[in-house]
Amino acid sequence: MNTLVVAKRELAAFFVSPVAYVVGAAFLFITGLFFVFTVVLGGVATLGQVFQVISIVLLFVAPILTMRLLSEEARSGTLELLLTAPVRDGEVVVGKFLAAFLFFLAMLTPTLYYLFLLTRYGNPDLPVTFSGYLGVILLGAVLLGFGMLTSAMSANQIVAAVLGVALGLTFWLAGGLGNTFPGFLGSLLEYLSLQQHFFDFLLGLITSTNIVYFLSVTAASLFLATRVLEMRRWR
């Protein structure tokens, strides 16, 4: 119940935040631009390339959406008040994460118009398209989770955003590093690669391994963010 109260409060804050509207507008402008170039002008009836662009944009947009959620509370001193309220640290973290995730879904919803246009004037592979959307949603959850973690680590929003981008890029590029290391380390880096798991969804491959990976990494990020908040409580 406390989680929903926190989520409702933060979601309302998102919809009155100029930064959130600027980020959402930039997200839709960039994805719309690539839709025109790759689908309309390129004559390709698939959203695959648009999904790839969305994945790159999310590496930067997700940390911007989450950067203030915990760091601003810490900077302004309201975090201490929040932590003394009858609400658990995990409820604060999950509530704020849910607000960011729901705003991300609201931001993604207008892109369904691209799919409408494809079905109106072309013959897209709908199962592959829906698989791509699922991949984007799961990727967004992971990157927002990373953002929550780095927002808990710093009282400075810019530092939190930069750390979030760095963490996302590290996991995104881990597959490439895996090719340079033999044995267990290489296999581990390839498994941790966000890019490798995400691209399976673009091919229409929805596997339990990939879903468990995204959900596990998201849960681990929120767990670590909660532990960081607990450390702040006992300082």
Short mmCIF file of N, CA and C in Angstrom, two decimals, residues 37-208:
data_model
loop_
_atom_site.label_atom_id
_atom_site.label_comp_id
_atom_site.label_asym_id
_atom_site.label_seq_id
_atom_site.Cartn_x
_atom_site.Cartn_y
_atom_site.Cartn_z
N PHE A 37 12.71 7.82 -41.71
CA PHE A 37 13.85 7.48 -42.57
C PHE A 37 13.88 5.99 -42.93
N THR A 38 13.64 5.12 -41.93
CA THR A 38 13.81 3.68 -42.17
C THR A 38 12.57 3.01 -42.72
N VAL A 39 11.38 3.46 -42.29
CA VAL A 39 10.15 2.79 -42.71
C VAL A 39 9.47 3.51 -43.86
N VAL A 40 9.20 4.82 -43.69
CA VAL A 40 8.48 5.56 -44.73
C VAL A 40 9.35 5.74 -45.97
N LEU A 41 10.54 6.32 -45.80
CA LEU A 41 11.41 6.56 -46.94
C LEU A 41 12.14 5.29 -47.38
N GLY A 42 12.47 4.42 -46.41
CA GLY A 42 13.18 3.19 -46.76
C GLY A 42 12.28 2.10 -47.29
N GLY A 43 10.97 2.22 -47.08
CA GLY A 43 10.03 1.23 -47.61
C GLY A 43 10.15 -0.12 -46.93
N VAL A 44 10.59 -0.15 -45.67
CA VAL A 44 10.74 -1.41 -44.95
C VAL A 44 9.63 -1.52 -43.91
N ALA A 45 8.80 -2.56 -44.02
CA ALA A 45 7.63 -2.70 -43.13
C ALA A 45 8.00 -3.43 -41.85
N THR A 46 8.93 -2.87 -41.10
CA THR A 46 9.33 -3.45 -39.81
C THR A 46 9.79 -2.33 -38.89
N LEU A 47 9.59 -2.53 -37.59
CA LEU A 47 10.04 -1.55 -36.61
C LEU A 47 11.38 -1.93 -35.99
N GLY A 48 12.03 -2.94 -36.56
CA GLY A 48 13.28 -3.45 -35.98
C GLY A 48 14.32 -2.36 -35.79
N GLN A 49 14.54 -1.54 -36.82
CA GLN A 49 15.56 -0.49 -36.70
C GLN A 49 15.12 0.61 -35.72
N VAL A 50 13.81 0.86 -35.67
CA VAL A 50 13.30 1.85 -34.70
C VAL A 50 13.54 1.33 -33.27
N PHE A 51 13.33 0.04 -33.05
CA PHE A 51 13.58 -0.53 -31.72
C PHE A 51 15.06 -0.41 -31.35
N GLN A 52 15.95 -0.60 -32.33
CA GLN A 52 17.38 -0.47 -32.05
C GLN A 52 17.73 0.97 -31.64
N VAL A 53 17.12 1.93 -32.32
CA VAL A 53 17.35 3.33 -31.95
C VAL A 53 16.81 3.62 -30.56
N ILE A 54 15.61 3.08 -30.27
CA ILE A 54 15.02 3.29 -28.94
C ILE A 54 15.96 2.75 -27.85
N SER A 55 16.57 1.59 -28.12
CA SER A 55 17.45 0.99 -27.11
C SER A 55 18.64 1.90 -26.81
N ILE A 56 19.21 2.53 -27.85
CA ILE A 56 20.34 3.45 -27.65
C ILE A 56 19.88 4.71 -26.91
N VAL A 57 18.73 5.25 -27.31
CA VAL A 57 18.21 6.46 -26.66
C VAL A 57 17.92 6.19 -25.18
N LEU A 58 17.41 5.00 -24.89
CA LEU A 58 17.07 4.67 -23.50
C LEU A 58 18.29 4.64 -22.59
N LEU A 59 19.46 4.31 -23.14
CA LEU A 59 20.68 4.29 -22.34
C LEU A 59 20.93 5.66 -21.70
N PHE A 60 20.44 6.71 -22.36
CA PHE A 60 20.66 8.07 -21.86
C PHE A 60 19.39 8.64 -21.21
N VAL A 61 18.23 8.26 -21.73
CA VAL A 61 16.97 8.82 -21.22
C VAL A 61 16.61 8.25 -19.84
N ALA A 62 16.80 6.95 -19.65
CA ALA A 62 16.41 6.32 -18.38
C ALA A 62 17.12 6.95 -17.18
N PRO A 63 18.46 7.16 -17.23
CA PRO A 63 19.11 7.80 -16.08
C PRO A 63 18.63 9.22 -15.83
N ILE A 64 18.23 9.94 -16.91
CA ILE A 64 17.72 11.31 -16.74
C ILE A 64 16.38 11.27 -16.01
N LEU A 65 15.54 10.27 -16.34
CA LEU A 65 14.24 10.16 -15.69
C LEU A 65 14.37 9.83 -14.19
N THR A 66 15.38 9.06 -13.84
CA THR A 66 15.50 8.59 -12.45
C THR A 66 16.48 9.41 -11.62
N MET A 67 17.25 10.30 -12.25
CA MET A 67 18.37 10.93 -11.53
C MET A 67 17.93 11.71 -10.29
N ARG A 68 16.73 12.30 -10.31
CA ARG A 68 16.32 13.13 -9.18
C ARG A 68 15.57 12.34 -8.10
N LEU A 69 15.13 11.13 -8.42
CA LEU A 69 14.16 10.43 -7.56
C LEU A 69 14.66 10.25 -6.13
N LEU A 70 15.92 9.88 -5.95
CA LEU A 70 16.47 9.73 -4.61
C LEU A 70 17.53 10.78 -4.31
N SER A 71 18.30 11.18 -5.33
CA SER A 71 19.37 12.15 -5.10
C SER A 71 18.82 13.51 -4.69
N GLU A 72 17.72 13.95 -5.30
CA GLU A 72 17.15 15.25 -4.95
C GLU A 72 16.60 15.24 -3.52
N GLU A 73 16.01 14.08 -3.16
CA GLU A 73 15.51 13.95 -1.78
C GLU A 73 16.67 14.05 -0.79
N ALA A 74 17.81 13.44 -1.15
CA ALA A 74 18.97 13.49 -0.26
C ALA A 74 19.55 14.89 -0.19
N ARG A 75 19.61 15.58 -1.35
CA ARG A 75 20.19 16.93 -1.38
C ARG A 75 19.34 17.92 -0.59
N SER A 76 18.02 17.82 -0.73
CA SER A 76 17.13 18.78 -0.07
C SER A 76 16.86 18.44 1.39
N GLY A 77 17.28 17.24 1.81
CA GLY A 77 17.08 16.84 3.20
C GLY A 77 15.75 16.16 3.46
N THR A 78 14.90 16.04 2.43
CA THR A 78 13.59 15.39 2.62
C THR A 78 13.71 13.88 2.70
N LEU A 79 14.86 13.34 2.23
CA LEU A 79 15.03 11.89 2.29
C LEU A 79 15.05 11.40 3.74
N GLU A 80 15.72 12.18 4.61
CA GLU A 80 15.78 11.79 6.02
C GLU A 80 14.37 11.78 6.62
N LEU A 81 13.56 12.79 6.25
CA LEU A 81 12.19 12.82 6.75
C LEU A 81 11.39 11.62 6.24
N LEU A 82 11.63 11.30 4.95
CA LEU A 82 10.92 10.16 4.35
C LEU A 82 11.31 8.86 5.02
N LEU A 83 12.61 8.73 5.37
CA LEU A 83 13.08 7.49 5.97
C LEU A 83 12.62 7.31 7.41
N THR A 84 12.25 8.44 8.05
CA THR A 84 11.72 8.33 9.41
C THR A 84 10.21 8.07 9.42
N ALA A 85 9.56 8.17 8.26
CA ALA A 85 8.13 7.91 8.16
C ALA A 85 7.90 6.39 8.25
N PRO A 86 6.67 5.98 8.56
CA PRO A 86 6.37 4.54 8.65
C PRO A 86 6.29 3.87 7.29
N VAL A 87 7.38 3.92 6.57
CA VAL A 87 7.46 3.29 5.25
C VAL A 87 8.84 2.65 5.13
N ARG A 88 8.87 1.44 4.61
CA ARG A 88 10.15 0.73 4.50
C ARG A 88 10.95 1.24 3.31
N ASP A 89 12.28 1.08 3.43
CA ASP A 89 13.18 1.56 2.37
C ASP A 89 12.82 0.92 1.03
N GLY A 90 12.52 -0.38 1.07
CA GLY A 90 12.18 -1.08 -0.16
C GLY A 90 10.91 -0.52 -0.80
N GLU A 91 9.97 -0.10 0.02
CA GLU A 91 8.73 0.48 -0.51
C GLU A 91 9.00 1.81 -1.18
N VAL A 92 9.93 2.59 -0.61
CA VAL A 92 10.31 3.87 -1.22
C VAL A 92 10.94 3.63 -2.59
N VAL A 93 11.89 2.70 -2.64
CA VAL A 93 12.61 2.42 -3.89
C VAL A 93 11.67 1.87 -4.95
N VAL A 94 10.87 0.86 -4.59
CA VAL A 94 9.98 0.25 -5.58
C VAL A 94 8.89 1.24 -6.02
N GLY A 95 8.37 2.05 -5.07
CA GLY A 95 7.35 3.03 -5.43
C GLY A 95 7.87 4.03 -6.44
N LYS A 96 9.06 4.56 -6.21
CA LYS A 96 9.65 5.53 -7.12
C LYS A 96 9.99 4.87 -8.46
N PHE A 97 10.47 3.62 -8.41
CA PHE A 97 10.75 2.90 -9.65
C PHE A 97 9.47 2.70 -10.47
N LEU A 98 8.38 2.32 -9.80
CA LEU A 98 7.11 2.11 -10.51
C LEU A 98 6.65 3.40 -11.20
N ALA A 99 6.82 4.54 -10.52
CA ALA A 99 6.43 5.82 -11.12
C ALA A 99 7.23 6.07 -12.40
N ALA A 100 8.56 5.86 -12.33
CA ALA A 100 9.40 6.07 -13.50
C ALA A 100 9.04 5.09 -14.61
N PHE A 101 8.75 3.84 -14.24
CA PHE A 101 8.41 2.81 -15.24
C PHE A 101 7.08 3.16 -15.93
N LEU A 102 6.09 3.62 -15.16
CA LEU A 102 4.80 3.98 -15.75
C LEU A 102 4.94 5.20 -16.65
N PHE A 103 5.79 6.16 -16.27
CA PHE A 103 6.02 7.32 -17.14
C PHE A 103 6.71 6.87 -18.42
N PHE A 104 7.64 5.93 -18.30
CA PHE A 104 8.32 5.39 -19.50
C PHE A 104 7.31 4.71 -20.43
N LEU A 105 6.36 3.95 -19.85
CA LEU A 105 5.34 3.30 -20.69
C LEU A 105 4.46 4.35 -21.37
N ALA A 106 4.13 5.42 -20.64
CA ALA A 106 3.34 6.51 -21.23
C ALA A 106 4.10 7.17 -22.38
N MET A 107 5.42 7.26 -22.21
CA MET A 107 6.27 7.85 -23.24
C MET A 107 6.36 6.94 -24.47
N LEU A 108 6.30 5.64 -24.24
CA LEU A 108 6.44 4.66 -25.32
C LEU A 108 5.12 4.46 -26.07
N THR A 109 3.99 4.71 -25.40
CA THR A 109 2.68 4.43 -25.99
C THR A 109 2.45 5.11 -27.34
N PRO A 110 2.82 6.39 -27.52
CA PRO A 110 2.58 7.02 -28.83
C PRO A 110 3.26 6.31 -29.99
N THR A 111 4.32 5.53 -29.71
CA THR A 111 5.00 4.84 -30.82
C THR A 111 4.13 3.72 -31.40
N LEU A 112 3.04 3.36 -30.70
CA LEU A 112 2.12 2.37 -31.27
C LEU A 112 1.47 2.90 -32.54
N TYR A 113 1.48 4.23 -32.69
CA TYR A 113 0.94 4.82 -33.93
C TYR A 113 1.78 4.38 -35.13
N TYR A 114 3.10 4.17 -34.90
CA TYR A 114 3.95 3.66 -35.98
C TYR A 114 3.45 2.29 -36.44
N LEU A 115 3.08 1.47 -35.46
CA LEU A 115 2.58 0.13 -35.78
C LEU A 115 1.25 0.23 -36.53
N PHE A 116 0.41 1.16 -36.11
CA PHE A 116 -0.87 1.36 -36.80
C PHE A 116 -0.62 1.71 -38.27
N LEU A 117 0.33 2.60 -38.52
CA LEU A 117 0.63 2.99 -39.90
C LEU A 117 1.17 1.81 -40.70
N LEU A 118 2.00 0.98 -40.03
CA LEU A 118 2.55 -0.18 -40.73
C LEU A 118 1.45 -1.15 -41.13
N THR A 119 0.53 -1.42 -40.20
CA THR A 119 -0.56 -2.36 -40.52
C THR A 119 -1.54 -1.76 -41.53
N ARG A 120 -1.61 -0.41 -41.55
CA ARG A 120 -2.54 0.27 -42.48
C ARG A 120 -2.01 0.23 -43.91
N TYR A 121 -0.69 0.40 -44.04
CA TYR A 121 -0.13 0.52 -45.39
C TYR A 121 0.85 -0.61 -45.75
N GLY A 122 1.08 -1.54 -44.84
CA GLY A 122 2.01 -2.63 -45.13
C GLY A 122 1.55 -3.93 -44.52
N ASN A 123 2.46 -4.88 -44.45
CA ASN A 123 2.14 -6.19 -43.89
C ASN A 123 3.25 -6.61 -42.93
N PRO A 124 3.33 -5.94 -41.76
CA PRO A 124 4.43 -6.25 -40.82
C PRO A 124 4.24 -7.60 -40.15
N ASP A 125 5.34 -8.15 -39.68
CA ASP A 125 5.30 -9.40 -38.91
C ASP A 125 4.91 -9.04 -37.47
N LEU A 126 3.63 -9.19 -37.14
CA LEU A 126 3.14 -8.72 -35.84
C LEU A 126 3.77 -9.45 -34.65
N PRO A 127 3.92 -10.79 -34.67
CA PRO A 127 4.58 -11.45 -33.53
C PRO A 127 5.99 -10.92 -33.26
N VAL A 128 6.75 -10.70 -34.33
CA VAL A 128 8.11 -10.15 -34.15
C VAL A 128 8.04 -8.73 -33.61
N THR A 129 7.06 -7.95 -34.08
CA THR A 129 6.92 -6.57 -33.60
C THR A 129 6.57 -6.54 -32.12
N PHE A 130 5.62 -7.37 -31.71
CA PHE A 130 5.25 -7.40 -30.29
C PHE A 130 6.40 -7.92 -29.44
N SER A 131 7.19 -8.86 -29.98
CA SER A 131 8.38 -9.34 -29.27
C SER A 131 9.38 -8.19 -29.08
N GLY A 132 9.51 -7.35 -30.11
CA GLY A 132 10.39 -6.19 -29.99
C GLY A 132 9.92 -5.22 -28.93
N TYR A 133 8.60 -4.99 -28.88
CA TYR A 133 8.07 -4.10 -27.84
C TYR A 133 8.34 -4.67 -26.45
N LEU A 134 8.17 -6.00 -26.29
CA LEU A 134 8.45 -6.62 -24.99
C LEU A 134 9.91 -6.42 -24.61
N GLY A 135 10.82 -6.58 -25.59
CA GLY A 135 12.24 -6.36 -25.33
C GLY A 135 12.53 -4.94 -24.90
N VAL A 136 11.89 -3.97 -25.57
CA VAL A 136 12.09 -2.55 -25.21
C VAL A 136 11.60 -2.29 -23.78
N ILE A 137 10.44 -2.85 -23.43
CA ILE A 137 9.88 -2.64 -22.08
C ILE A 137 10.80 -3.25 -21.01
N LEU A 138 11.30 -4.46 -21.26
CA LEU A 138 12.19 -5.10 -20.29
C LEU A 138 13.52 -4.36 -20.19
N LEU A 139 14.04 -3.91 -21.33
CA LEU A 139 15.28 -3.13 -21.32
C LEU A 139 15.09 -1.83 -20.54
N GLY A 140 13.94 -1.18 -20.76
CA GLY A 140 13.65 0.05 -20.03
C GLY A 140 13.62 -0.19 -18.53
N ALA A 141 13.03 -1.32 -18.11
CA ALA A 141 12.97 -1.64 -16.67
C ALA A 141 14.37 -1.78 -16.09
N VAL A 142 15.26 -2.47 -16.81
CA VAL A 142 16.63 -2.65 -16.32
C VAL A 142 17.35 -1.30 -16.19
N LEU A 143 17.24 -0.47 -17.23
CA LEU A 143 17.96 0.81 -17.22
C LEU A 143 17.40 1.76 -16.16
N LEU A 144 16.09 1.71 -15.93
CA LEU A 144 15.50 2.51 -14.85
C LEU A 144 15.97 1.99 -13.49
N GLY A 145 16.12 0.66 -13.39
CA GLY A 145 16.66 0.07 -12.16
C GLY A 145 18.08 0.53 -11.90
N PHE A 146 18.91 0.56 -12.96
CA PHE A 146 20.27 1.10 -12.83
C PHE A 146 20.22 2.55 -12.35
N GLY A 147 19.28 3.32 -12.93
CA GLY A 147 19.15 4.72 -12.56
C GLY A 147 18.76 4.89 -11.10
N MET A 148 17.89 4.03 -10.61
CA MET A 148 17.50 4.09 -9.20
C MET A 148 18.71 3.84 -8.31
N LEU A 149 19.53 2.87 -8.71
CA LEU A 149 20.71 2.54 -7.91
C LEU A 149 21.67 3.72 -7.85
N THR A 150 21.98 4.32 -9.00
CA THR A 150 22.94 5.43 -9.00
C THR A 150 22.34 6.69 -8.36
N SER A 151 21.01 6.85 -8.44
CA SER A 151 20.37 7.98 -7.76
C SER A 151 20.46 7.83 -6.24
N ALA A 152 20.43 6.58 -5.77
CA ALA A 152 20.59 6.34 -4.33
C ALA A 152 22.02 6.56 -3.87
N MET A 153 22.98 6.44 -4.81
CA MET A 153 24.39 6.52 -4.45
C MET A 153 24.91 7.95 -4.34
N SER A 154 24.21 8.92 -4.97
CA SER A 154 24.73 10.29 -4.99
C SER A 154 23.62 11.30 -4.69
N ALA A 155 23.99 12.38 -4.00
CA ALA A 155 23.05 13.47 -3.72
C ALA A 155 23.06 14.49 -4.85
N ASN A 156 23.90 14.27 -5.85
CA ASN A 156 23.99 15.17 -7.00
C ASN A 156 23.31 14.52 -8.21
N GLN A 157 22.30 15.20 -8.77
CA GLN A 157 21.53 14.61 -9.88
C GLN A 157 22.40 14.33 -11.11
N ILE A 158 23.30 15.27 -11.42
CA ILE A 158 24.14 15.10 -12.61
C ILE A 158 25.06 13.89 -12.44
N VAL A 159 25.65 13.79 -11.25
CA VAL A 159 26.53 12.64 -10.98
C VAL A 159 25.73 11.34 -11.08
N ALA A 160 24.50 11.34 -10.54
CA ALA A 160 23.66 10.15 -10.60
C ALA A 160 23.36 9.77 -12.05
N ALA A 161 23.07 10.78 -12.89
CA ALA A 161 22.76 10.51 -14.30
C ALA A 161 23.98 9.97 -15.03
N VAL A 162 25.14 10.59 -14.78
CA VAL A 162 26.37 10.13 -15.46
C VAL A 162 26.71 8.69 -15.06
N LEU A 163 26.59 8.41 -13.76
CA LEU A 163 26.85 7.04 -13.30
C LEU A 163 25.85 6.06 -13.91
N GLY A 164 24.60 6.50 -14.04
CA GLY A 164 23.58 5.63 -14.64
C GLY A 164 23.90 5.32 -16.10
N VAL A 165 24.32 6.35 -16.84
CA VAL A 165 24.69 6.13 -18.25
C VAL A 165 25.89 5.19 -18.34
N ALA A 166 26.89 5.42 -17.47
CA ALA A 166 28.10 4.58 -17.49
C ALA A 166 27.76 3.12 -17.16
N LEU A 167 26.88 2.93 -16.19
CA LEU A 167 26.51 1.56 -15.81
C LEU A 167 25.75 0.87 -16.95
N GLY A 168 24.83 1.61 -17.56
CA GLY A 168 24.08 1.04 -18.68
C GLY A 168 24.97 0.69 -19.86
N LEU A 169 25.90 1.61 -20.19
CA LEU A 169 26.82 1.35 -21.31
C LEU A 169 27.72 0.15 -21.02
N THR A 170 28.14 0.03 -19.75
CA THR A 170 29.00 -1.11 -19.39
C THR A 170 28.30 -2.44 -19.65
N PHE A 171 27.04 -2.54 -19.22
CA PHE A 171 26.30 -3.77 -19.46
C PHE A 171 25.94 -3.93 -20.94
N TRP A 172 25.72 -2.81 -21.62
CA TRP A 172 25.38 -2.87 -23.05
C TRP A 172 26.55 -3.40 -23.87
N LEU A 173 27.77 -2.97 -23.50
CA LEU A 173 28.96 -3.34 -24.27
C LEU A 173 29.68 -4.56 -23.72
N ALA A 174 29.13 -5.17 -22.67
CA ALA A 174 29.82 -6.30 -22.03
C ALA A 174 30.02 -7.46 -23.01
N GLY A 175 29.10 -7.65 -23.95
CA GLY A 175 29.22 -8.73 -24.92
C GLY A 175 30.46 -8.58 -25.79
N GLY A 176 30.75 -7.31 -26.19
CA GLY A 176 31.94 -7.06 -27.01
C GLY A 176 33.21 -7.37 -26.24
N LEU A 177 33.23 -7.04 -24.96
CA LEU A 177 34.40 -7.35 -24.13
C LEU A 177 34.54 -8.85 -23.95
N GLY A 178 33.40 -9.55 -23.93
CA GLY A 178 33.44 -11.00 -23.75
C GLY A 178 34.21 -11.71 -24.85
N ASN A 179 34.18 -11.11 -26.06
CA ASN A 179 34.90 -11.73 -27.18
C ASN A 179 36.41 -11.65 -27.02
N THR A 180 36.88 -10.74 -26.15
CA THR A 180 38.33 -10.57 -25.99
C THR A 180 38.89 -11.40 -24.83
N PHE A 181 37.97 -11.99 -24.03
CA PHE A 181 38.44 -12.80 -22.90
C PHE A 181 38.01 -14.26 -23.10
N PRO A 182 38.96 -15.18 -22.98
CA PRO A 182 38.61 -16.60 -23.15
C PRO A 182 38.02 -17.18 -21.86
N GLY A 183 37.37 -18.33 -22.01
CA GLY A 183 36.94 -19.08 -20.85
C GLY A 183 35.75 -18.50 -20.12
N PHE A 184 35.75 -18.73 -18.80
CA PHE A 184 34.60 -18.38 -17.96
C PHE A 184 34.31 -16.88 -17.98
N LEU A 185 35.37 -16.04 -17.90
CA LEU A 185 35.18 -14.59 -17.85
C LEU A 185 34.48 -14.11 -19.13
N GLY A 186 34.94 -14.64 -20.26
CA GLY A 186 34.32 -14.24 -21.53
C GLY A 186 32.85 -14.64 -21.58
N SER A 187 32.54 -15.87 -21.13
CA SER A 187 31.16 -16.35 -21.12
C SER A 187 30.29 -15.53 -20.18
N LEU A 188 30.88 -15.15 -19.03
CA LEU A 188 30.14 -14.34 -18.06
C LEU A 188 29.80 -12.97 -18.64
N LEU A 189 30.78 -12.33 -19.28
CA LEU A 189 30.55 -11.02 -19.88
C LEU A 189 29.50 -11.09 -20.97
N GLU A 190 29.54 -12.16 -21.77
CA GLU A 190 28.53 -12.32 -22.83
C GLU A 190 27.14 -12.51 -22.23
N TYR A 191 27.06 -13.25 -21.12
CA TYR A 191 25.76 -13.45 -20.48
C TYR A 191 25.22 -12.15 -19.90
N LEU A 192 26.13 -11.31 -19.36
CA LEU A 192 25.70 -10.05 -18.75
C LEU A 192 25.33 -9.00 -19.78
N SER A 193 25.62 -9.25 -21.06
CA SER A 193 25.40 -8.25 -22.10
C SER A 193 23.91 -7.96 -22.30
N LEU A 194 23.52 -6.71 -22.04
CA LEU A 194 22.14 -6.28 -22.32
C LEU A 194 21.83 -6.40 -23.81
N GLN A 195 22.80 -6.02 -24.63
CA GLN A 195 22.61 -5.99 -26.07
C GLN A 195 22.27 -7.37 -26.63
N GLN A 196 22.99 -8.38 -26.16
CA GLN A 196 22.79 -9.73 -26.68
C GLN A 196 21.39 -10.24 -26.35
N HIS A 197 20.94 -10.03 -25.11
CA HIS A 197 19.62 -10.50 -24.72
C HIS A 197 18.52 -9.70 -25.42
N PHE A 198 18.76 -8.39 -25.60
CA PHE A 198 17.75 -7.52 -26.22
C PHE A 198 17.55 -7.88 -27.69
N PHE A 199 18.64 -8.13 -28.40
CA PHE A 199 18.54 -8.40 -29.84
C PHE A 199 17.77 -9.69 -30.13
N ASP A 200 17.75 -10.63 -29.19
CA ASP A 200 16.95 -11.84 -29.39
C ASP A 200 15.47 -11.48 -29.55
N PHE A 201 15.01 -10.49 -28.76
CA PHE A 201 13.61 -10.07 -28.87
C PHE A 201 13.32 -9.46 -30.24
N LEU A 202 14.29 -8.76 -30.82
CA LEU A 202 14.08 -8.15 -32.13
C LEU A 202 13.95 -9.21 -33.22
N LEU A 203 14.49 -10.41 -32.94
CA LEU A 203 14.36 -11.51 -33.90
C LEU A 203 13.10 -12.34 -33.64
N GLY A 204 12.33 -11.92 -32.63
CA GLY A 204 11.11 -12.66 -32.30
C GLY A 204 11.34 -13.81 -31.35
N LEU A 205 12.53 -13.85 -30.74
CA LEU A 205 12.88 -14.95 -29.83
C LEU A 205 12.57 -14.54 -28.39
N ILE A 206 11.41 -14.99 -27.89
CA ILE A 206 11.05 -14.74 -26.49
C ILE A 206 11.35 -16.00 -25.70
N THR A 207 12.43 -15.97 -24.94
CA THR A 207 12.85 -17.15 -24.17
C THR A 207 12.80 -16.84 -22.68
N SER A 208 12.59 -17.88 -21.89
CA SER A 208 12.56 -17.70 -20.44
C SER A 208 13.92 -17.20 -19.93
#
